[in-house]
Amino acid sequence: METNYSAEQQAFRDSLRRYLSDKCDQSFIRENWDEVVPHTEELWGNLVEMGVTALLVPEQSGGLGMGMVDMGVVMEELGRRVNPAPVLASCVGATSAAAIYHCNDLLATLADGSKIGTVAFEEADKTLLSWQQPGVSIKSGKLNGTKVRVLDAMAADVLFVTAADGVYLIAADADGVTIEATEIVDGSRRIADVVFEDAAAEKVGELADFAPVIDRLLVGLSADALGAAEMALFTSLEYAKEREQFGVPVGSFQAVQHMLAEMFQQVEMAKAGLHYALWALDDAEAEEGHRAAVLIKAFIAEEFPHVGAEAVQIFGGAGFTWEYDIHLFYKRLLSAELLLGGSDVWLEELARIAIDR
Amino acid sequence: MDYRYPPEAEAFRQQVRGWLEENLTDEVKGLDNRGDIEPDDLLILKGWNKKLAEERMVAISWPEEFGGRAAGVMDQVVLAEEMHRVGAPGPLNPIGLNNIAPSIMTYGTEEQKEQYLKPMLSGEHIWCQGFSEPEAGSDLASLRTRAVEDGDDFVINGQKVWNTLGHYADYCELLVRTDPDAPKHAGISCLLIDMKTPGIDVRPLTTMTGAKEFAEIFFEDVRVPKSALLGPLNQGWMVAMNTLSNERAGIANLHLGVRRKIAGLIDEAKSRVVDGKPLTENPVVRSRLAKAYMMGEMQKAVGDVSIAGAANGEPPGAESSIVKICWTEIEHLVAETSAAVLGADALTDRWGDNRLYTRATSIAGGTTQVNRNIVARRVLGLPKG
Ligand SMILES: Cc1cc2nc3c(=O)[nH]c(=O)nc-3n(C[C@H](O)[C@H](O)[C@H](O)COP(=O)(O)OP(=O)(O)OC[C@H]3O[C@@H](n4cnc5c(N)ncnc54)[C@H](O)[C@@H]3O)c2cc1C
C-alpha cells in the first residue's frame, strides 16, 4: 500500500515548485489579479515544456498518457501559488473530454499547448446533480441557451458543451457565441457565462460519457484547494512564530496553537482523501472513482473555508489588508468551496450514494 | 500510489474468513469485549478468547514464541476488518495486549515474558493500567503513588483512578514514584503487580452511562518483590511511553467501529416513516447523515495513510495524534447526528448510550487538548507557552 506520490512524481513536483516560486511568485499573481485573461503566455510556454498540457493526453494522440495522480501533483502546486493558468479547464476538463470523445486532432493541439479548451456544463437554474438534463437546446446542429461559471472561457479557443442530446464541440469565436466574464472575489480564477444563439456546433458524443470529466474536475479543483490550504497553514504558522505580542511570539499562545493544530488536522485529512480520490480515478471502478471524487469535494467545501479564515485570523489586522498575501489563499479556498458545486450539492450526492443505494 | 492490499494479505483474509465462518457461534457474535461485562458473558468471552488464542489470532503481531504470528500491519488490518465484518468480539485484554505487552516485550526479563505474556493472550489473566491518579491526569508525570525499597521488596502507598477493568484485573502495570527528589519524569518506575497482593483495595467506579467500567485502586503498605520492576529503576516514564508508539494498527482501524455506527444509523433512518414520508426523504436528515458518512470515510483515508506508513517501515509520526483527534471528533459528530436523525428516540437504548459513551473518546488516553498541544509543539514546532 502506498498513499504518497512516487519518487518520480515528487521530483516532478519539486521542479514545478521551484519554477513557480521563481517565476510566478506573489507579484506575478498580483499583476494578473482580476485580469480577464491573465498574461500567461510565458507561463503557458513553460508549463507546455514541463509536460503539463500533454499529461492527460493519451500516448497514441501525442501525449504522455499519464493519469490523475500525476495531474494531482500539478494542481497542488498551482494551488500553492494561487496560479491563474487555465490548467484545470484545459489540461483536465477539455483534455479529458477530447480523449473520451476521440477528438484526435484537437488532442494534439491541446497536448502541444497551441490550443486552450474548456468545458461548459453548468446552467443557472440547475445544480450539478442534474447536469445530465441540460437546458441548452439543439436544432439542426445549432446550440441555443446559456452556460454559466465556465472555467477560463475567455482564454479558451474551443469549448465542449453539454446539450439536450449530447456533447458538442464549438470554437470560442464561432458565430453565435458570446462570452461574458463574471467577476468573483477570487481574482486568481476566471469564470464566464457563455451564451449560444444559433451557434453551429459539432456533436462529438453522448452525454452519459461525460461523467468522468466532472469527476476529474472535482478532484483537480480539490487538489488545487489542498495546495492553497497548505500554504495558508504554512504562511500563518511562520507568522505565528515571528510576530510578537506581550513580549512573546503569538504562536506560544495556546489558543493560537490549537487553531493551527486544527488547521493541520483538516489539511492532513484532505490530503488523505484527495490522494485516495486521485488513485481511484485512475485505478478503481468508475463508480468508486465518482464516490471518492464527491467525498473530497464535499469535504473541501465543508472544511476549507474555515482553514482559510483561521489563517486570516492569525494575521490579525494585517490579515485584513490587501498588502499581506494571506487573503489570496483565503479567496482561492472560497472559490474552491463554491465552484463546481458547494457542499449542498455534494452532500446530497453523498446522501444518494450512502442512503439511496 | 496504490491502495490495494498486497496479495498475501488478501490470502490471509480468506483464511480468516473461513475460520470465522466455522468457529464464530451466535452466542459469541455481537458481544461487547469492553466495559461492564455480565458474568455470564465474561465466561463466554473467555472461551472465545481461548479459541482465538489457540488459532494464534489474538495478537498476530507478536513473535511466534509468545503465541503470535509475527504478522505485519497489513495482516493486522485484515484481521480487524474481518472480525468487524461479522461482529466477532475482540480479545478480552485490549489494554494488556496493545499497551502493556509491548513494554513487557521491550523491557521485560525472560521470566516476566514467560510468566505474563501467554496467559494475557489466552484471556486467562486480565490486566489493567494503573497510571492516572486523582491529582495526576494530563500531567501524568506528577504522579505521587510511592514505592519505597525495603530489603528485597517495594512497599507501595497511594491511589490510582479511572483504571479500566481494574475490578476484573488479575495484574496491573503500575506507575510509581521511586525517587521523590529527582525531576518529575526521572523519578518514576514501572511495576508489574498481582492484584491479589494484600493491601490493595479496588473499588469499581460507575461511569456516566451507569456501567461499572473502571475502578479506583488504593494501595496501603502493599509489598511486592523487586522482581516486579519492569525495565530499569527510575526509567518508568520511558517504559510507559514505549506503548504509545505500538498502537498504530489499532489507531488506523478506528474507522471500522465508527463507520459501522454510521451504517447502523442510516439503516435506522431508512426503517422510519415520519409525517407519512420515509425519514430519509427529509433534506435535513439527508444532509446530516451525508456529513457523518463523509467524515467516516475521511477517517478511513487518514487511517490508510497510517497503515501505509507502518507497512513501508516508516517510524510512527504525528499522524497517530491526528488520527486519534479525528476519530474522537467523528464519534462526537455521529452521536450528535443520531439526535438530529432520531429525535427523542436518540435518548434511548444504544443511541442514548452511545451519546454518553462517546464523551470518553476525547478524554481517555490523552485528551484532545493535550493531543493538540503535541501536534502544535512536535509537529508544527511552535514555542512552549
Ligand atoms: C473511559 C476512560 C478510561 C480510562 N482508562 C484509564 C486507565 O485504564 N488507566 C489510567 O491510568 N487512566 C485511565 N483513564 C484516565 C485518563 O487517562 C485521564 O482521564 C486523562 O488523561 C485526563 O486526565 P484528567 O482526567 O485528570 O483530566 P485533567 O488533566 O484534569 O484535565 C481537565 C481538563 O483540562 C484540560 N487540560 C489539562 N491539561 C491541559 C493542557 N496542558 N493544555 C490544555 N488543556 C489541558 C483537559 O483537556 C481537560 O479538558 C481513563 C479515562 C476514561 C474517561
JSON list of C-alpha atoms in Angstrom, two decimals, chain B residues 78-270:
[
{"chain": "B", "resi": 78, "resn": "VAL", "atom": "CA", "xyz": [-7.23, -7.52, 7.52]},
{"chain": "B", "resi": 79, "resn": "LEU", "atom": "CA", "xyz": [-7.93, -9.45, 10.72]},
{"chain": "B", "resi": 80, "resn": "ALA", "atom": "CA", "xyz": [-9.62, -6.45, 12.32]},
{"chain": "B", "resi": 81, "resn": "GLU", "atom": "CA", "xyz": [-11.70, -5.84, 9.19]},
{"chain": "B", "resi": 82, "resn": "GLU", "atom": "CA", "xyz": [-12.88, -9.43, 9.03]},
{"chain": "B", "resi": 83, "resn": "MET", "atom": "CA", "xyz": [-13.70, -9.64, 12.74]},
{"chain": "B", "resi": 84, "resn": "HIS", "atom": "CA", "xyz": [-15.69, -6.42, 12.44]},
{"chain": "B", "resi": 85, "resn": "ARG", "atom": "CA", "xyz": [-17.50, -7.57, 9.34]},
{"chain": "B", "resi": 86, "resn": "VAL", "atom": "CA", "xyz": [-19.12, -10.49, 11.12]},
{"chain": "B", "resi": 87, "resn": "GLY", "atom": "CA", "xyz": [-19.44, -8.92, 14.58]},
{"chain": "B", "resi": 88, "resn": "ALA", "atom": "CA", "xyz": [-16.82, -11.12, 16.23]},
{"chain": "B", "resi": 89, "resn": "PRO", "atom": "CA", "xyz": [-15.75, -9.67, 19.60]},
{"chain": "B", "resi": 90, "resn": "GLY", "atom": "CA", "xyz": [-12.08, -8.92, 20.03]},
{"chain": "B", "resi": 91, "resn": "PRO", "atom": "CA", "xyz": [-9.99, -10.47, 22.79]},
{"chain": "B", "resi": 92, "resn": "LEU", "atom": "CA", "xyz": [-10.65, -9.58, 26.42]},
{"chain": "B", "resi": 93, "resn": "ASN", "atom": "CA", "xyz": [-7.49, -7.73, 27.16]},
{"chain": "B", "resi": 94, "resn": "PRO", "atom": "CA", "xyz": [-7.23, -4.87, 24.69]},
{"chain": "B", "resi": 95, "resn": "ILE", "atom": "CA", "xyz": [-5.26, -2.68, 27.09]},
{"chain": "B", "resi": 96, "resn": "GLY", "atom": "CA", "xyz": [-2.97, -5.51, 28.12]},
{"chain": "B", "resi": 97, "resn": "LEU", "atom": "CA", "xyz": [-2.39, -6.68, 24.57]},
{"chain": "B", "resi": 98, "resn": "ASN", "atom": "CA", "xyz": [-1.97, -3.29, 22.93]},
{"chain": "B", "resi": 99, "resn": "ASN", "atom": "CA", "xyz": [-0.42, -1.16, 25.65]},
{"chain": "B", "resi": 100, "resn": "ILE", "atom": "CA", "xyz": [1.18, -3.32, 28.31]},
{"chain": "B", "resi": 101, "resn": "ALA", "atom": "CA", "xyz": [2.56, -6.28, 26.35]},
{"chain": "B", "resi": 102, "resn": "PRO", "atom": "CA", "xyz": [4.75, -4.17, 24.05]},
{"chain": "B", "resi": 103, "resn": "SER", "atom": "CA", "xyz": [6.51, -2.77, 27.11]},
{"chain": "B", "resi": 104, "resn": "ILE", "atom": "CA", "xyz": [6.98, -6.23, 28.56]},
{"chain": "B", "resi": 105, "resn": "MET", "atom": "CA", "xyz": [8.44, -7.43, 25.27]},
{"chain": "B", "resi": 106, "resn": "THR", "atom": "CA", "xyz": [10.81, -4.49, 25.05]},
{"chain": "B", "resi": 107, "resn": "TYR", "atom": "CA", "xyz": [11.88, -4.16, 28.70]},
{"chain": "B", "resi": 108, "resn": "GLY", "atom": "CA", "xyz": [10.82, -7.38, 30.44]},
{"chain": "B", "resi": 109, "resn": "THR", "atom": "CA", "xyz": [13.16, -10.05, 31.79]},
{"chain": "B", "resi": 110, "resn": "GLU", "atom": "CA", "xyz": [12.90, -13.55, 30.32]},
{"chain": "B", "resi": 111, "resn": "GLU", "atom": "CA", "xyz": [10.96, -14.60, 33.45]},
{"chain": "B", "resi": 112, "resn": "GLN", "atom": "CA", "xyz": [8.49, -11.74, 33.08]},
{"chain": "B", "resi": 113, "resn": "LYS", "atom": "CA", "xyz": [7.87, -12.53, 29.42]},
{"chain": "B", "resi": 114, "resn": "GLU", "atom": "CA", "xyz": [7.45, -16.21, 30.21]},
{"chain": "B", "resi": 115, "resn": "GLN", "atom": "CA", "xyz": [5.13, -15.59, 33.13]},
{"chain": "B", "resi": 116, "resn": "TYR", "atom": "CA", "xyz": [2.86, -12.89, 31.74]},
{"chain": "B", "resi": 117, "resn": "LEU", "atom": "CA", "xyz": [2.51, -12.90, 28.00]},
{"chain": "B", "resi": 118, "resn": "LYS", "atom": "CA", "xyz": [0.82, -16.24, 27.31]},
{"chain": "B", "resi": 119, "resn": "PRO", "atom": "CA", "xyz": [-1.90, -16.02, 29.98]},
{"chain": "B", "resi": 120, "resn": "MET", "atom": "CA", "xyz": [-2.59, -12.45, 28.84]},
{"chain": "B", "resi": 121, "resn": "LEU", "atom": "CA", "xyz": [-3.01, -13.67, 25.31]},
{"chain": "B", "resi": 122, "resn": "SER", "atom": "CA", "xyz": [-5.33, -16.50, 26.21]},
{"chain": "B", "resi": 123, "resn": "GLY", "atom": "CA", "xyz": [-7.54, -14.25, 28.31]},
{"chain": "B", "resi": 124, "resn": "GLU", "atom": "CA", "xyz": [-6.71, -16.21, 31.45]},
{"chain": "B", "resi": 125, "resn": "HIS", "atom": "CA", "xyz": [-5.23, -13.10, 33.08]},
{"chain": "B", "resi": 126, "resn": "ILE", "atom": "CA", "xyz": [-6.88, -9.73, 32.71]},
{"chain": "B", "resi": 127, "resn": "TRP", "atom": "CA", "xyz": [-4.64, -6.68, 33.01]},
{"chain": "B", "resi": 128, "resn": "CYS", "atom": "CA", "xyz": [-5.25, -3.07, 33.89]},
{"chain": "B", "resi": 129, "resn": "GLN", "atom": "CA", "xyz": [-3.16, 0.04, 33.55]},
{"chain": "B", "resi": 130, "resn": "GLY", "atom": "CA", "xyz": [-2.54, 2.00, 36.77]},
{"chain": "B", "resi": 131, "resn": "PHE", "atom": "CA", "xyz": [-1.30, 5.35, 35.53]},
{"chain": "B", "resi": 132, "resn": "SER", "atom": "CA", "xyz": [-3.76, 8.15, 36.34]},
{"chain": "B", "resi": 133, "resn": "GLU", "atom": "CA", "xyz": [-4.23, 9.49, 39.83]},
{"chain": "B", "resi": 134, "resn": "PRO", "atom": "CA", "xyz": [-6.70, 11.95, 41.31]},
{"chain": "B", "resi": 135, "resn": "GLU", "atom": "CA", "xyz": [-4.05, 14.68, 41.08]},
{"chain": "B", "resi": 136, "resn": "ALA", "atom": "CA", "xyz": [-2.22, 13.41, 38.01]},
{"chain": "B", "resi": 137, "resn": "GLY", "atom": "CA", "xyz": [-4.20, 13.08, 34.77]},
{"chain": "B", "resi": 138, "resn": "SER", "atom": "CA", "xyz": [-2.94, 15.04, 31.79]},
{"chain": "B", "resi": 139, "resn": "ASP", "atom": "CA", "xyz": [0.09, 15.88, 33.88]},
{"chain": "B", "resi": 140, "resn": "LEU", "atom": "CA", "xyz": [0.78, 12.20, 34.43]},
{"chain": "B", "resi": 141, "resn": "ALA", "atom": "CA", "xyz": [4.41, 12.75, 35.34]},
{"chain": "B", "resi": 142, "resn": "SER", "atom": "CA", "xyz": [3.35, 14.48, 38.54]},
{"chain": "B", "resi": 143, "resn": "LEU", "atom": "CA", "xyz": [2.05, 11.18, 39.92]},
{"chain": "B", "resi": 144, "resn": "ARG", "atom": "CA", "xyz": [2.55, 10.63, 43.66]},
{"chain": "B", "resi": 145, "resn": "THR", "atom": "CA", "xyz": [1.89, 6.95, 44.42]},
{"chain": "B", "resi": 146, "resn": "ARG", "atom": "CA", "xyz": [5.13, 5.95, 46.09]},
{"chain": "B", "resi": 147, "resn": "ALA", "atom": "CA", "xyz": [7.16, 2.77, 46.11]},
{"chain": "B", "resi": 148, "resn": "VAL", "atom": "CA", "xyz": [9.92, 2.59, 48.71]},
{"chain": "B", "resi": 149, "resn": "GLU", "atom": "CA", "xyz": [12.67, -0.02, 48.58]},
{"chain": "B", "resi": 150, "resn": "ASP", "atom": "CA", "xyz": [12.72, -2.23, 51.64]},
{"chain": "B", "resi": 151, "resn": "GLY", "atom": "CA", "xyz": [15.09, -5.18, 51.53]},
{"chain": "B", "resi": 152, "resn": "ASP", "atom": "CA", "xyz": [14.04, -7.37, 48.62]},
{"chain": "B", "resi": 153, "resn": "ASP", "atom": "CA", "xyz": [10.70, -5.61, 48.28]},
{"chain": "B", "resi": 154, "resn": "PHE", "atom": "CA", "xyz": [9.00, -2.41, 47.25]},
{"chain": "B", "resi": 155, "resn": "VAL", "atom": "CA", "xyz": [6.38, -1.05, 49.61]},
{"chain": "B", "resi": 156, "resn": "ILE", "atom": "CA", "xyz": [3.62, 0.87, 47.77]},
{"chain": "B", "resi": 157, "resn": "ASN", "atom": "CA", "xyz": [1.31, 3.57, 49.13]},
{"chain": "B", "resi": 158, "resn": "GLY", "atom": "CA", "xyz": [-1.08, 5.76, 47.20]},
{"chain": "B", "resi": 159, "resn": "GLN", "atom": "CA", "xyz": [-4.07, 5.80, 44.92]},
{"chain": "B", "resi": 160, "resn": "LYS", "atom": "CA", "xyz": [-4.85, 5.24, 41.24]},
{"chain": "B", "resi": 161, "resn": "VAL", "atom": "CA", "xyz": [-8.07, 6.14, 39.49]},
{"chain": "B", "resi": 162, "resn": "TRP", "atom": "CA", "xyz": [-10.10, 5.52, 36.32]},
{"chain": "B", "resi": 163, "resn": "ASN", "atom": "CA", "xyz": [-8.43, 2.20, 35.76]},
{"chain": "B", "resi": 164, "resn": "THR", "atom": "CA", "xyz": [-10.33, 0.44, 33.02]},
{"chain": "B", "resi": 165, "resn": "LEU", "atom": "CA", "xyz": [-11.19, -3.15, 34.02]},
{"chain": "B", "resi": 166, "resn": "GLY", "atom": "CA", "xyz": [-9.46, -2.57, 37.37]},
{"chain": "B", "resi": 167, "resn": "HIS", "atom": "CA", "xyz": [-12.15, -4.56, 39.20]},
{"chain": "B", "resi": 168, "resn": "TYR", "atom": "CA", "xyz": [-11.70, -7.58, 36.91]},
{"chain": "B", "resi": 169, "resn": "ALA", "atom": "CA", "xyz": [-7.96, -7.38, 36.68]},
{"chain": "B", "resi": 170, "resn": "ASP", "atom": "CA", "xyz": [-5.55, -10.07, 37.82]},
{"chain": "B", "resi": 171, "resn": "TYR", "atom": "CA", "xyz": [-2.49, -7.90, 37.17]},
{"chain": "B", "resi": 172, "resn": "CYS", "atom": "CA", "xyz": [-1.64, -4.25, 36.87]},
{"chain": "B", "resi": 173, "resn": "GLU", "atom": "CA", "xyz": [1.02, -2.23, 35.10]},
{"chain": "B", "resi": 174, "resn": "LEU", "atom": "CA", "xyz": [1.61, 0.39, 37.75]},
{"chain": "B", "resi": 175, "resn": "LEU", "atom": "CA", "xyz": [3.50, 3.66, 37.58]},
{"chain": "B", "resi": 176, "resn": "VAL", "atom": "CA", "xyz": [5.01, 4.71, 40.91]},
{"chain": "B", "resi": 177, "resn": "ARG", "atom": "CA", "xyz": [7.40, 7.33, 42.18]},
{"chain": "B", "resi": 178, "resn": "THR", "atom": "CA", "xyz": [10.61, 5.72, 43.33]},
{"chain": "B", "resi": 179, "resn": "ASP", "atom": "CA", "xyz": [12.77, 8.84, 43.58]},
{"chain": "B", "resi": 180, "resn": "PRO", "atom": "CA", "xyz": [10.91, 11.80, 45.05]},
{"chain": "B", "resi": 181, "resn": "ASP", "atom": "CA", "xyz": [13.98, 14.05, 44.76]},
{"chain": "B", "resi": 182, "resn": "ALA", "atom": "CA", "xyz": [14.59, 13.57, 41.03]},
{"chain": "B", "resi": 183, "resn": "PRO", "atom": "CA", "xyz": [12.97, 15.80, 38.37]},
{"chain": "B", "resi": 184, "resn": "LYS", "atom": "CA", "xyz": [9.43, 14.56, 37.88]},
{"chain": "B", "resi": 185, "resn": "HIS", "atom": "CA", "xyz": [9.92, 12.42, 34.75]},
{"chain": "B", "resi": 186, "resn": "ALA", "atom": "CA", "xyz": [13.13, 10.90, 36.12]},
{"chain": "B", "resi": 187, "resn": "GLY", "atom": "CA", "xyz": [11.83, 9.52, 39.42]},
{"chain": "B", "resi": 188, "resn": "ILE", "atom": "CA", "xyz": [9.17, 7.16, 38.10]},
{"chain": "B", "resi": 189, "resn": "SER", "atom": "CA", "xyz": [9.33, 3.38, 37.86]},
{"chain": "B", "resi": 190, "resn": "CYS", "atom": "CA", "xyz": [7.06, 0.80, 36.30]},
{"chain": "B", "resi": 191, "resn": "LEU", "atom": "CA", "xyz": [5.94, -2.26, 38.26]},
{"chain": "B", "resi": 192, "resn": "LEU", "atom": "CA", "xyz": [4.01, -5.37, 37.25]},
{"chain": "B", "resi": 193, "resn": "ILE", "atom": "CA", "xyz": [1.92, -6.37, 40.22]},
{"chain": "B", "resi": 194, "resn": "ASP", "atom": "CA", "xyz": [-0.51, -9.10, 41.22]},
{"chain": "B", "resi": 195, "resn": "MET", "atom": "CA", "xyz": [-3.85, -7.52, 42.09]},
{"chain": "B", "resi": 196, "resn": "LYS", "atom": "CA", "xyz": [-4.41, -10.10, 44.86]},
{"chain": "B", "resi": 197, "resn": "THR", "atom": "CA", "xyz": [-1.47, -8.76, 46.86]},
{"chain": "B", "resi": 198, "resn": "PRO", "atom": "CA", "xyz": [-2.57, -7.82, 50.39]},
{"chain": "B", "resi": 199, "resn": "GLY", "atom": "CA", "xyz": [-3.16, -4.10, 50.93]},
{"chain": "B", "resi": 200, "resn": "ILE", "atom": "CA", "xyz": [-4.76, -3.49, 47.51]},
{"chain": "B", "resi": 201, "resn": "ASP", "atom": "CA", "xyz": [-8.33, -2.28, 47.64]},
{"chain": "B", "resi": 202, "resn": "VAL", "atom": "CA", "xyz": [-10.23, -2.00, 44.36]},
{"chain": "B", "resi": 203, "resn": "ARG", "atom": "CA", "xyz": [-13.47, -0.06, 44.21]},
{"chain": "B", "resi": 204, "resn": "PRO", "atom": "CA", "xyz": [-15.44, -0.09, 40.97]},
{"chain": "B", "resi": 205, "resn": "LEU", "atom": "CA", "xyz": [-16.36, 3.33, 39.67]},
{"chain": "B", "resi": 206, "resn": "THR", "atom": "CA", "xyz": [-19.58, 3.89, 37.82]},
{"chain": "B", "resi": 207, "resn": "THR", "atom": "CA", "xyz": [-19.29, 5.83, 34.57]},
{"chain": "B", "resi": 208, "resn": "MET", "atom": "CA", "xyz": [-21.86, 8.38, 33.39]},
{"chain": "B", "resi": 209, "resn": "THR", "atom": "CA", "xyz": [-23.50, 5.62, 31.36]},
{"chain": "B", "resi": 210, "resn": "GLY", "atom": "CA", "xyz": [-24.15, 3.73, 34.60]},
{"chain": "B", "resi": 211, "resn": "ALA", "atom": "CA", "xyz": [-21.67, 0.99, 33.72]},
{"chain": "B", "resi": 212, "resn": "LYS", "atom": "CA", "xyz": [-19.01, -0.25, 36.07]},
{"chain": "B", "resi": 213, "resn": "GLU", "atom": "CA", "xyz": [-16.23, 0.02, 33.61]},
{"chain": "B", "resi": 214, "resn": "PHE", "atom": "CA", "xyz": [-13.32, 1.38, 35.54]},
{"chain": "B", "resi": 215, "resn": "ALA", "atom": "CA", "xyz": [-12.16, 1.43, 39.12]},
{"chain": "B", "resi": 216, "resn": "GLU", "atom": "CA", "xyz": [-10.10, 3.21, 41.67]},
{"chain": "B", "resi": 217, "resn": "ILE", "atom": "CA", "xyz": [-7.29, 1.32, 43.29]},
{"chain": "B", "resi": 218, "resn": "PHE", "atom": "CA", "xyz": [-5.95, 2.05, 46.77]},
{"chain": "B", "resi": 219, "resn": "PHE", "atom": "CA", "xyz": [-2.54, 0.87, 47.93]},
{"chain": "B", "resi": 220, "resn": "GLU", "atom": "CA", "xyz": [-1.75, 0.61, 51.64]},
{"chain": "B", "resi": 221, "resn": "ASP", "atom": "CA", "xyz": [1.67, -0.79, 52.52]},
{"chain": "B", "resi": 222, "resn": "VAL", "atom": "CA", "xyz": [1.49, -3.14, 49.57]},
{"chain": "B", "resi": 223, "resn": "ARG", "atom": "CA", "xyz": [4.61, -5.27, 49.50]},
{"chain": "B", "resi": 224, "resn": "VAL", "atom": "CA", "xyz": [5.80, -6.61, 46.14]},
{"chain": "B", "resi": 225, "resn": "PRO", "atom": "CA", "xyz": [9.13, -8.29, 45.32]},
{"chain": "B", "resi": 226, "resn": "LYS", "atom": "CA", "xyz": [11.75, -6.27, 43.48]},
{"chain": "B", "resi": 227, "resn": "SER", "atom": "CA", "xyz": [11.35, -8.67, 40.57]},
{"chain": "B", "resi": 228, "resn": "ALA", "atom": "CA", "xyz": [8.11, -6.76, 39.86]},
{"chain": "B", "resi": 229, "resn": "LEU", "atom": "CA", "xyz": [10.16, -3.95, 38.35]},
{"chain": "B", "resi": 230, "resn": "LEU", "atom": "CA", "xyz": [9.72, -3.63, 34.58]},
{"chain": "B", "resi": 231, "resn": "GLY", "atom": "CA", "xyz": [12.74, -2.01, 32.95]},
{"chain": "B", "resi": 232, "resn": "PRO", "atom": "CA", "xyz": [15.36, -0.03, 34.84]},
{"chain": "B", "resi": 233, "resn": "LEU", "atom": "CA", "xyz": [14.66, 1.67, 38.16]},
{"chain": "B", "resi": 234, "resn": "ASN", "atom": "CA", "xyz": [13.53, 5.30, 37.70]},
{"chain": "B", "resi": 235, "resn": "GLN", "atom": "CA", "xyz": [13.07, 4.80, 33.96]},
{"chain": "B", "resi": 236, "resn": "GLY", "atom": "CA", "xyz": [9.38, 4.04, 34.18]},
{"chain": "B", "resi": 237, "resn": "TRP", "atom": "CA", "xyz": [8.43, 7.03, 32.08]},
{"chain": "B", "resi": 238, "resn": "MET", "atom": "CA", "xyz": [10.35, 5.67, 29.10]},
{"chain": "B", "resi": 239, "resn": "VAL", "atom": "CA", "xyz": [8.87, 2.20, 29.68]},
{"chain": "B", "resi": 240, "resn": "ALA", "atom": "CA", "xyz": [5.32, 3.55, 29.77]},
{"chain": "B", "resi": 241, "resn": "MET", "atom": "CA", "xyz": [5.73, 5.79, 26.74]},
{"chain": "B", "resi": 242, "resn": "ASN", "atom": "CA", "xyz": [7.02, 2.87, 24.69]},
{"chain": "B", "resi": 243, "resn": "THR", "atom": "CA", "xyz": [3.50, 1.53, 24.42]},
{"chain": "B", "resi": 244, "resn": "LEU", "atom": "CA", "xyz": [2.16, 4.60, 22.75]},
{"chain": "B", "resi": 245, "resn": "SER", "atom": "CA", "xyz": [4.16, 4.08, 19.58]},
{"chain": "B", "resi": 246, "resn": "ASN", "atom": "CA", "xyz": [2.96, 0.50, 19.26]},
{"chain": "B", "resi": 247, "resn": "GLU", "atom": "CA", "xyz": [-0.65, 1.29, 18.66]},
{"chain": "B", "resi": 248, "resn": "ARG", "atom": "CA", "xyz": [-0.54, 2.24, 15.02]},
{"chain": "B", "resi": 249, "resn": "ALA", "atom": "CA", "xyz": [-2.57, -0.62, 13.60]},
{"chain": "B", "resi": 250, "resn": "GLY", "atom": "CA", "xyz": [-5.16, -0.19, 16.34]},
{"chain": "B", "resi": 251, "resn": "ILE", "atom": "CA", "xyz": [-5.41, 3.54, 15.75]},
{"chain": "B", "resi": 252, "resn": "ALA", "atom": "CA", "xyz": [-5.57, 3.05, 12.00]},
{"chain": "B", "resi": 253, "resn": "ASN", "atom": "CA", "xyz": [-8.50, 0.69, 12.50]},
{"chain": "B", "resi": 254, "resn": "LEU", "atom": "CA", "xyz": [-10.59, 3.14, 14.50]},
{"chain": "B", "resi": 255, "resn": "HIS", "atom": "CA", "xyz": [-12.68, 3.87, 11.42]},
{"chain": "B", "resi": 256, "resn": "LEU", "atom": "CA", "xyz": [-14.15, 0.37, 11.49]},
{"chain": "B", "resi": 257, "resn": "GLY", "atom": "CA", "xyz": [-16.28, 0.96, 14.56]},
{"chain": "B", "resi": 258, "resn": "VAL", "atom": "CA", "xyz": [-17.39, 4.46, 13.73]},
{"chain": "B", "resi": 259, "resn": "ARG", "atom": "CA", "xyz": [-18.28, 3.60, 10.13]},
{"chain": "B", "resi": 260, "resn": "ARG", "atom": "CA", "xyz": [-20.34, 0.68, 11.38]},
{"chain": "B", "resi": 261, "resn": "LYS", "atom": "CA", "xyz": [-22.24, 3.06, 13.64]},
{"chain": "B", "resi": 262, "resn": "ILE", "atom": "CA", "xyz": [-22.88, 5.38, 10.71]},
{"chain": "B", "resi": 263, "resn": "ALA", "atom": "CA", "xyz": [-24.18, 2.49, 8.59]},
{"chain": "B", "resi": 264, "resn": "GLY", "atom": "CA", "xyz": [-26.38, 1.46, 11.53]},
{"chain": "B", "resi": 265, "resn": "LEU", "atom": "CA", "xyz": [-27.78, 4.97, 11.84]},
{"chain": "B", "resi": 266, "resn": "ILE", "atom": "CA", "xyz": [-28.53, 5.09, 8.12]},
{"chain": "B", "resi": 267, "resn": "ASP", "atom": "CA", "xyz": [-30.35, 1.75, 8.37]},
{"chain": "B", "resi": 268, "resn": "GLU", "atom": "CA", "xyz": [-32.30, 3.02, 11.33]},
{"chain": "B", "resi": 269, "resn": "ALA", "atom": "CA", "xyz": [-33.34, 6.15, 9.43]},
{"chain": "B", "resi": 270, "resn": "LYS", "atom": "CA", "xyz": [-34.36, 4.04, 6.44]}
]
